[in-house]
CSV table of C-alpha atoms and ligand atoms in Angstrom, one decimal:
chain,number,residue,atom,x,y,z
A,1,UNK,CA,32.5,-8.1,6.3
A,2,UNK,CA,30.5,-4.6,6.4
A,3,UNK,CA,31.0,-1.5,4.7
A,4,UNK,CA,29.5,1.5,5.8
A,5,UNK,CA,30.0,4.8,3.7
A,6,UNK,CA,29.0,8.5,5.7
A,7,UNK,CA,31.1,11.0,7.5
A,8,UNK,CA,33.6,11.5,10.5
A,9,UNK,CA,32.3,14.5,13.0
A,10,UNK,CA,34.0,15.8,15.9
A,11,UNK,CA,31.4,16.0,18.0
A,12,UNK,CA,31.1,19.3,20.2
A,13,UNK,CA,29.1,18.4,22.9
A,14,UNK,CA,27.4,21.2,25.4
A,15,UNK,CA,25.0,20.3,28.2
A,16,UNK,CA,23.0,23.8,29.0
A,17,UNK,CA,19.4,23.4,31.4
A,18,UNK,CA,17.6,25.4,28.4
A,19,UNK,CA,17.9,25.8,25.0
A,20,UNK,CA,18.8,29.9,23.7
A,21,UNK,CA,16.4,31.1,22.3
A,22,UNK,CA,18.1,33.4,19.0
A,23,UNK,CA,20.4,36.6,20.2
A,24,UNK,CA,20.0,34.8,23.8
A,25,UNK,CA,22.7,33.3,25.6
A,26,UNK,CA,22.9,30.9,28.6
A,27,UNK,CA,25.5,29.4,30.7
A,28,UNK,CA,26.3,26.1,30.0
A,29,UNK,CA,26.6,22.8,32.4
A,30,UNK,CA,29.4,21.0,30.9
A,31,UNK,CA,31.0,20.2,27.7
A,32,UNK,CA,32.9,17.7,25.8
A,33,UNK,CA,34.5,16.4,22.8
A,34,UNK,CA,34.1,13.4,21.4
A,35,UNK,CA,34.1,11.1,18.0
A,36,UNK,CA,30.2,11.4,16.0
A,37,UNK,CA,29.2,11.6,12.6
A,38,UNK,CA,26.6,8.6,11.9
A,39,UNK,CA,28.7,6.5,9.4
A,40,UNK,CA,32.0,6.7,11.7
A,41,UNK,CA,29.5,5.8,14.9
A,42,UNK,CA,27.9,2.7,12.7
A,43,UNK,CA,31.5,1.6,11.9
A,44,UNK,CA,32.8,2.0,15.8
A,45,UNK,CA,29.5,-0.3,16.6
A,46,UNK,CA,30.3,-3.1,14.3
A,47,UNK,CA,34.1,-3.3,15.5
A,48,UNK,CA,32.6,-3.2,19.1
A,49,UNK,CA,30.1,-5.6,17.9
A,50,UNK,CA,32.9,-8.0,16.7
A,51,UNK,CA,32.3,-7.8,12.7
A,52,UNK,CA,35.2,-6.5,10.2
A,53,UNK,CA,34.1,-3.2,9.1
A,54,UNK,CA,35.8,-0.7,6.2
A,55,UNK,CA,34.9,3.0,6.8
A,56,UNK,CA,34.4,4.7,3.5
A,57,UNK,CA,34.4,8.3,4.0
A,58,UNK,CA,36.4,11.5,3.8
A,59,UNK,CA,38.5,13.7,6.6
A,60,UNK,CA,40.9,16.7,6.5
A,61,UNK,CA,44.5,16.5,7.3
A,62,UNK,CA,43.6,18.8,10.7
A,63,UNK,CA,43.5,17.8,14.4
A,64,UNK,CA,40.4,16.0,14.2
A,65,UNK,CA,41.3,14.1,11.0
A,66,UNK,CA,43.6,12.9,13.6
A,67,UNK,CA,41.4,12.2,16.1
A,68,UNK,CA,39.4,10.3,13.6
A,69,UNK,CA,42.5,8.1,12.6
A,70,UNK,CA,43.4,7.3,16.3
A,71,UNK,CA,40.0,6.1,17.1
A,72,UNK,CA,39.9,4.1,14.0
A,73,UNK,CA,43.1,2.6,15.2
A,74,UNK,CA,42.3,1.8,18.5
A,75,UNK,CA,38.6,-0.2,18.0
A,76,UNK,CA,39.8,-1.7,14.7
A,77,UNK,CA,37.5,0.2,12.1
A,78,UNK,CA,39.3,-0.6,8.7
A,79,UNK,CA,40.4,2.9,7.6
A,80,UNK,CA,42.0,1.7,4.1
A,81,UNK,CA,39.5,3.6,1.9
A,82,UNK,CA,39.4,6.8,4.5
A,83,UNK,CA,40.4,9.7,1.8
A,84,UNK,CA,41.8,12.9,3.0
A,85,UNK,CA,41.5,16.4,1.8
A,86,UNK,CA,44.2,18.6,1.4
A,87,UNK,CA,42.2,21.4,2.0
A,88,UNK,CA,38.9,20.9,3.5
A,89,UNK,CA,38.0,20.4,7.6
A,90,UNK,CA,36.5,17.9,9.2
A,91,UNK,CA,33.8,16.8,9.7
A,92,UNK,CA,32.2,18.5,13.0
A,93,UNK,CA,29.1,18.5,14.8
A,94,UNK,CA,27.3,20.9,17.7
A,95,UNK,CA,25.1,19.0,20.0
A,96,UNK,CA,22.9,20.3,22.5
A,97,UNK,CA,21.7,18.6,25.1
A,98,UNK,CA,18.8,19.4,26.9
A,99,UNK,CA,20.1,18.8,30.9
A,100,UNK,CA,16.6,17.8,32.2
A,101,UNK,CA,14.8,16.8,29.2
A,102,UNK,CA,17.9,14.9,27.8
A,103,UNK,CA,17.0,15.3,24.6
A,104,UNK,CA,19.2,16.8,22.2
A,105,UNK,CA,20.0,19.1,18.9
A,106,UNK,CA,22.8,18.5,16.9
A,107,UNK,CA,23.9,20.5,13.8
A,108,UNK,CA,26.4,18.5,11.2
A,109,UNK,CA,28.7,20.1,9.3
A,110,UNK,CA,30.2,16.9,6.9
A,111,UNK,CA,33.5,19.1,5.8
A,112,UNK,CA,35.6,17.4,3.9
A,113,UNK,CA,33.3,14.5,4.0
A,114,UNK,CA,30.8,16.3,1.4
A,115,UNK,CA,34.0,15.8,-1.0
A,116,UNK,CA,34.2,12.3,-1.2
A,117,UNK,CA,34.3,11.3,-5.3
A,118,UNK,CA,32.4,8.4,-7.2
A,119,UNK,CA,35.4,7.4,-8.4
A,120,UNK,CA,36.7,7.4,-4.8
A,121,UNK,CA,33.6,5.0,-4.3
A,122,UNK,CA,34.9,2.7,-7.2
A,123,UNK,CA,38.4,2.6,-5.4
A,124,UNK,CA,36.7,0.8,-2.8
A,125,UNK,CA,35.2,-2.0,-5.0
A,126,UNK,CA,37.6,-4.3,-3.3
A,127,UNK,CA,35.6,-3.5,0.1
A,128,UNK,CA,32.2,-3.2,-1.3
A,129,UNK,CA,32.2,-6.5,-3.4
A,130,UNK,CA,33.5,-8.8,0.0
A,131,UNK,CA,30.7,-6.9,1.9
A,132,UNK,CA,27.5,-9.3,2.8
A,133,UNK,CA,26.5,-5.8,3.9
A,134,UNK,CA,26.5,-2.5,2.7
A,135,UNK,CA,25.4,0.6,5.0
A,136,UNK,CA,24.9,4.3,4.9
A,137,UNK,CA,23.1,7.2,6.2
A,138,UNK,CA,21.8,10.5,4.5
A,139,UNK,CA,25.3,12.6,5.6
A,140,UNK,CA,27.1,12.4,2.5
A,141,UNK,CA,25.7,14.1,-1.0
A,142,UNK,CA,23.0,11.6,-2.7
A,143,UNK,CA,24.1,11.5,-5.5
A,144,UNK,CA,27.1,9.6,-3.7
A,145,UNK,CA,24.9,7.4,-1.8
A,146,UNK,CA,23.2,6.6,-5.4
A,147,UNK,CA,26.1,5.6,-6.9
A,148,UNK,CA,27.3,3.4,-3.8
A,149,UNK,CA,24.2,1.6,-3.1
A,150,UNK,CA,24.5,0.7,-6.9
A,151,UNK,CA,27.7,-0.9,-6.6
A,152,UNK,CA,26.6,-2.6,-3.3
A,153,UNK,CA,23.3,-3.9,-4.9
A,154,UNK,CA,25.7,-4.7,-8.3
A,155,UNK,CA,28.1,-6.7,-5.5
A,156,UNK,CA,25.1,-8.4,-4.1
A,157,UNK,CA,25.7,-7.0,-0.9
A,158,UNK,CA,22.0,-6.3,1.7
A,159,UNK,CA,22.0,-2.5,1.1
A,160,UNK,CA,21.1,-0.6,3.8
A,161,UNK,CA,20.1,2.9,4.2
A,162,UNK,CA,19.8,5.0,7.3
A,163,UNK,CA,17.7,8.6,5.9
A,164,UNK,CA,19.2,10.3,8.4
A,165,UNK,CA,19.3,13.4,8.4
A,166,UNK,CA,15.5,13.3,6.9
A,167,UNK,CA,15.5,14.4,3.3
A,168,UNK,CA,13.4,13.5,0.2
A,169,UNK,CA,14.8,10.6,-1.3
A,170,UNK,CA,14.0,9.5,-5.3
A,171,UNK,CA,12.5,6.2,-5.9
A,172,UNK,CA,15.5,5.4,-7.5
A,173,UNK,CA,17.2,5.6,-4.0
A,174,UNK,CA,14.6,3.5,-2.5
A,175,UNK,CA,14.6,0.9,-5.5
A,176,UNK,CA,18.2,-0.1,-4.9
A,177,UNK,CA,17.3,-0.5,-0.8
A,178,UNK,CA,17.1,-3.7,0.7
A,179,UNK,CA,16.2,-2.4,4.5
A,180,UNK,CA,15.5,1.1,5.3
A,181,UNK,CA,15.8,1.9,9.2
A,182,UNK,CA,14.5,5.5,9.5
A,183,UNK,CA,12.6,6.4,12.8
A,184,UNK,CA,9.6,7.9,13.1
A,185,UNK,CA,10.3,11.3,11.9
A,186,UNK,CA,12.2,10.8,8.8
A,187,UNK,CA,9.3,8.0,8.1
A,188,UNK,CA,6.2,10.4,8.5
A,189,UNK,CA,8.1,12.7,5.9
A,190,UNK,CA,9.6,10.1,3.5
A,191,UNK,CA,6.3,8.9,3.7
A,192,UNK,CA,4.0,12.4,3.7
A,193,UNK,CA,2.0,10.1,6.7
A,194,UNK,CA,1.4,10.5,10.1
A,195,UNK,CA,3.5,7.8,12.3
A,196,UNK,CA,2.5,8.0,15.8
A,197,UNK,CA,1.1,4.3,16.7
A,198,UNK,CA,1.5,1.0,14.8
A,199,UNK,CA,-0.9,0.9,12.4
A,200,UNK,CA,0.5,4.1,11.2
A,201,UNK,CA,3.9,2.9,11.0
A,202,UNK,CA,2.5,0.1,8.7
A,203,UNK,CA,1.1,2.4,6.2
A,204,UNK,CA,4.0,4.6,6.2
A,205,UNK,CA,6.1,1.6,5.4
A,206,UNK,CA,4.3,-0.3,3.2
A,207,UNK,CA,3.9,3.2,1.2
A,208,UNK,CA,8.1,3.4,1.6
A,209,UNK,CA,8.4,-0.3,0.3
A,210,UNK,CA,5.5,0.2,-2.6
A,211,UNK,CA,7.5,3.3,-4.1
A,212,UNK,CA,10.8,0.5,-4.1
A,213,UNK,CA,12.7,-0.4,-0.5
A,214,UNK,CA,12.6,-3.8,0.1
A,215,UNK,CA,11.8,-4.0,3.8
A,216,UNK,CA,11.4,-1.2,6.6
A,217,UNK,CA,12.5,-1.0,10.0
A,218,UNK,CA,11.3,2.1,12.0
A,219,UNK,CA,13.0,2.9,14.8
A,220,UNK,CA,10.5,4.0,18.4
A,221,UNK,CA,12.6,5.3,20.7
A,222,UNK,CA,11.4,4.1,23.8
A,223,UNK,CA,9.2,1.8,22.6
A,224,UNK,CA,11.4,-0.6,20.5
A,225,UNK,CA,11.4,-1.0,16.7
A,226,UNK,CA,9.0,-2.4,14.1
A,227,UNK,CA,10.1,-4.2,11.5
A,228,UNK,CA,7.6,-4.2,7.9
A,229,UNK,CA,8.4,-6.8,4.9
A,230,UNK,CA,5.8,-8.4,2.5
A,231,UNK,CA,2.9,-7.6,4.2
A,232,UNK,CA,4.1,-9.0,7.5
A,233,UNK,CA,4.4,-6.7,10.6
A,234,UNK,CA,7.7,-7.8,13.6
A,235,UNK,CA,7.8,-5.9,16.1
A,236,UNK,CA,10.5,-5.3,18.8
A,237,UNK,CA,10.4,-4.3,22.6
A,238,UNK,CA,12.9,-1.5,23.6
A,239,UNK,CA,15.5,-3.2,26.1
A,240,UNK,CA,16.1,-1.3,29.1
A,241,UNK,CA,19.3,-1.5,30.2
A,242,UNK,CA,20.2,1.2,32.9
A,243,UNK,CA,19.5,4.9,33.3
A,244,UNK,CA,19.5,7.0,29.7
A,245,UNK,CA,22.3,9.3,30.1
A,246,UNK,CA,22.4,9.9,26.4
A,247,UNK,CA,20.5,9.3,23.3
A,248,UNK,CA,22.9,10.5,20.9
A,249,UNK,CA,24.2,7.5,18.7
A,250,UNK,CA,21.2,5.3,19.6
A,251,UNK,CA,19.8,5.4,16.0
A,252,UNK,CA,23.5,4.5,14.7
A,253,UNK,CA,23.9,1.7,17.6
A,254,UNK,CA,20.8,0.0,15.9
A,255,UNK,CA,22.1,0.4,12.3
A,256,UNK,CA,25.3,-1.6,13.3
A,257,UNK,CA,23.3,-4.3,15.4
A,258,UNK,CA,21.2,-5.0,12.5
A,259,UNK,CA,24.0,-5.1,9.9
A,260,UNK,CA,25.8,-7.1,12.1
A,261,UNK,CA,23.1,-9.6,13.4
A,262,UNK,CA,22.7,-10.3,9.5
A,263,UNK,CA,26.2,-10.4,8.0
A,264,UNK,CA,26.4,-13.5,10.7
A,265,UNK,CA,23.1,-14.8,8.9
A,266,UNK,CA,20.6,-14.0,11.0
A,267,UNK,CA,17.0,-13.1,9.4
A,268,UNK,CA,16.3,-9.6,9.7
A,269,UNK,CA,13.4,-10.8,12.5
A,270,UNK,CA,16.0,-12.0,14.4
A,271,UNK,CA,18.2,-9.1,13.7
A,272,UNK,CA,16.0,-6.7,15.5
A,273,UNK,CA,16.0,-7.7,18.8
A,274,UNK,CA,19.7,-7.9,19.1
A,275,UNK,CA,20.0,-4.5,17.4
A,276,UNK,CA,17.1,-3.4,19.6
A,277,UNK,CA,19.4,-4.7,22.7
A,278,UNK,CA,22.4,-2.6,21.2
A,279,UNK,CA,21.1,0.5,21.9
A,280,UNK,CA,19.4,0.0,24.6
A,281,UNK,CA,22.7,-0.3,26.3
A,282,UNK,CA,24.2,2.9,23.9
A,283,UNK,CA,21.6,5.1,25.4
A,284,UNK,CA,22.9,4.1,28.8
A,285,UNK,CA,26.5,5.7,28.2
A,286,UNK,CA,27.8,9.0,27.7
A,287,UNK,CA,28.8,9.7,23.8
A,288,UNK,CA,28.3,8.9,20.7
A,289,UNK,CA,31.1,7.1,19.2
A,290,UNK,CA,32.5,6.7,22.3
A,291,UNK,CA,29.2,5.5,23.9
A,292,UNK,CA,29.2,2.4,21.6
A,293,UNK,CA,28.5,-1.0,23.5
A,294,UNK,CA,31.0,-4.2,22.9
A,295,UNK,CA,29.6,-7.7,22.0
A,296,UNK,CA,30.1,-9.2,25.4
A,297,UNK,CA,27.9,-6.8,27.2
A,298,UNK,CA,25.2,-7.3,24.5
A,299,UNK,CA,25.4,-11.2,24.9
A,300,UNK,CA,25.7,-10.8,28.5
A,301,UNK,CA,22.0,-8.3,28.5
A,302,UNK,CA,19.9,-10.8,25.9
A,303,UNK,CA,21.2,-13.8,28.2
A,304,UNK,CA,19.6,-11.6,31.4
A,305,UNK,CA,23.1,-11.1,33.3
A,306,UNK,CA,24.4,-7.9,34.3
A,307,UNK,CA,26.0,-6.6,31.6
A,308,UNK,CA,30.0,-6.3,32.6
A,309,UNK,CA,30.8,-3.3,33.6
B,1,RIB,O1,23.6,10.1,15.1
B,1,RIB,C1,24.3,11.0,16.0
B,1,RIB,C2,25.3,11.7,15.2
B,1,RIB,O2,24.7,12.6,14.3
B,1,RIB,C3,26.2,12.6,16.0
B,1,RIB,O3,27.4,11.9,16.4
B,1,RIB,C4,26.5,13.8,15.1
B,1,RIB,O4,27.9,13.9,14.8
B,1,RIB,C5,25.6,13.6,13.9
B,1,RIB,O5,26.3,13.2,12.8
């Protein structure tokens, strides 16, 4: 079993050709709304990917706490240590994506999320301790990710941390990580290094595992994902599965192929190329929640088949 701790956001999605500049605006090319936040998209990956997963994270008793609940019902995301706030929103995002570019900007807003307790963390010992993996992301406070990758690392669970969004994080953070997945941004400035080839991604890494993580993984984008532990450098090809139609959720995709890939007892070598084939198919559908691949087409796209349809 997984557990992944972070936060539910509605995600607000707005396709525009340009970005506005401030006190500018432009007309928009189309919008949606869909399921986001990066802990809800990890735990929506591992049910696609076929592994039992408990969401540990906070909503408000509103329209999307509802929405949140429906989803979680419908893919099988285990939702019996989801809190609710009586009085808090939640969780919402604004992303921006750039029509030709198809890059985007998001701004998170964690709502009621924020809120969650330690001692709402303890409630779900039960979840934590049957965990073979324990995974979250930089959306909740740190001092709650501190105190939950304690009681993962105190389970014996793999802790994994996603530092997204980038922040600082304290060597006690990184001392209680077994694999740290950022990409290239968050590892230049956890690491105060430049990462734009390989090598430099090694000496970011090796910096990140010196001050306490146990292993790195940083993502590439298009160029796959390299993987640094004891000295040793793995690296991954991006797989292409399609046309990108949207990036957003590709960083969670890979969180949830990795975690996955090693609660079945795969090595974290072997991990990578099925999480690297994970979001190469994500980045291929619209949404980010919504956009999340199921194990079939990921078995059917490392085979070489057509992934179904
Ligand atoms: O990683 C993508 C996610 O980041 C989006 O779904 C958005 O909600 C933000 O949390």
């Amino acid at each position: 079993m997984i557990t992944v701790m972070g936060i539910f956001a509605a995600d607000l999605v707005f396709h525009t050709p340009k970005l506005p500049a401030w006190g500018e605006t432009v007309l928009g090319s189309g919008f949606g709304i869909g399921p986001g936040g990066k802990g809800s998209n990890q735990a929506i990956a591992t049910a696609r990917l076929g592994a039992p997963v408990e969401f540990l994270a906070k909503i408000g008793q509103d329209d999307f706490g509802a929405m949140a609940r429906g989803i979680y019902a419908r893919e099988g995301v285990g939702t019996r240590f989801l809190r609710e706030s009586a009085d808090l929103p939640t969780g919402s995002a604004a992303i921006i994506i750039d029509d030709r570019a198809g890059e985007n900007a998001i701004i998170v807003v964690p709502g009621a999320a924020a809120a969650l307790t330690t001692a709402e963390i303890d409630g779900a010992a039960e979840a934590i301790d049957a965990s073979s993996v324990f995974l979250t992301q930089l959306e909740t406070p740190q001092p709650l990710v501190l105190h939950a990758l304690r009681r993962a690392r105190a389970a014996g669970s793999v802790t994994m941390l996603n530092p997204a969004p980038a922040a600082a994080l304290s060597d006690e953070i990184l001392g209680l990580v077994d694999i740290l997945t950022p990409n290239e941004t968050e590892a230049a400035m956890l690491s105060g290094l430049p990462v734009t080839d390989t090598a430099e991604a090694e000496a970011a890494a090796d910096a990140l595992i010196a001050r306490g993580a146990g292993a790195v993984v940083i993502t590439l984008g298009e160029k796959g994902a390299l993987l640094r532990k004891d000295g040793q450098t793995v690296l991954a090809m991006a797989v292409k599965a399609g046309p990108v139609v949207d990036t957003t959720g590709a960083g969670d995709s890979f969180n949830a192929g990795i975690a996955v890939a090693l609660s079945e007892g795969k090595t974290l070598a072997e991990a990578l190329g099925f999480a690297c084939a994970v979001a190469g198919l994500k980045v291929t559908r619209a949404g980010a929640g919504a956009g999340m691949p199921k194990r079939a087409e990921v078995e059917a796209l490392l085979a070489g088949s057509r992934p179904p349809a």
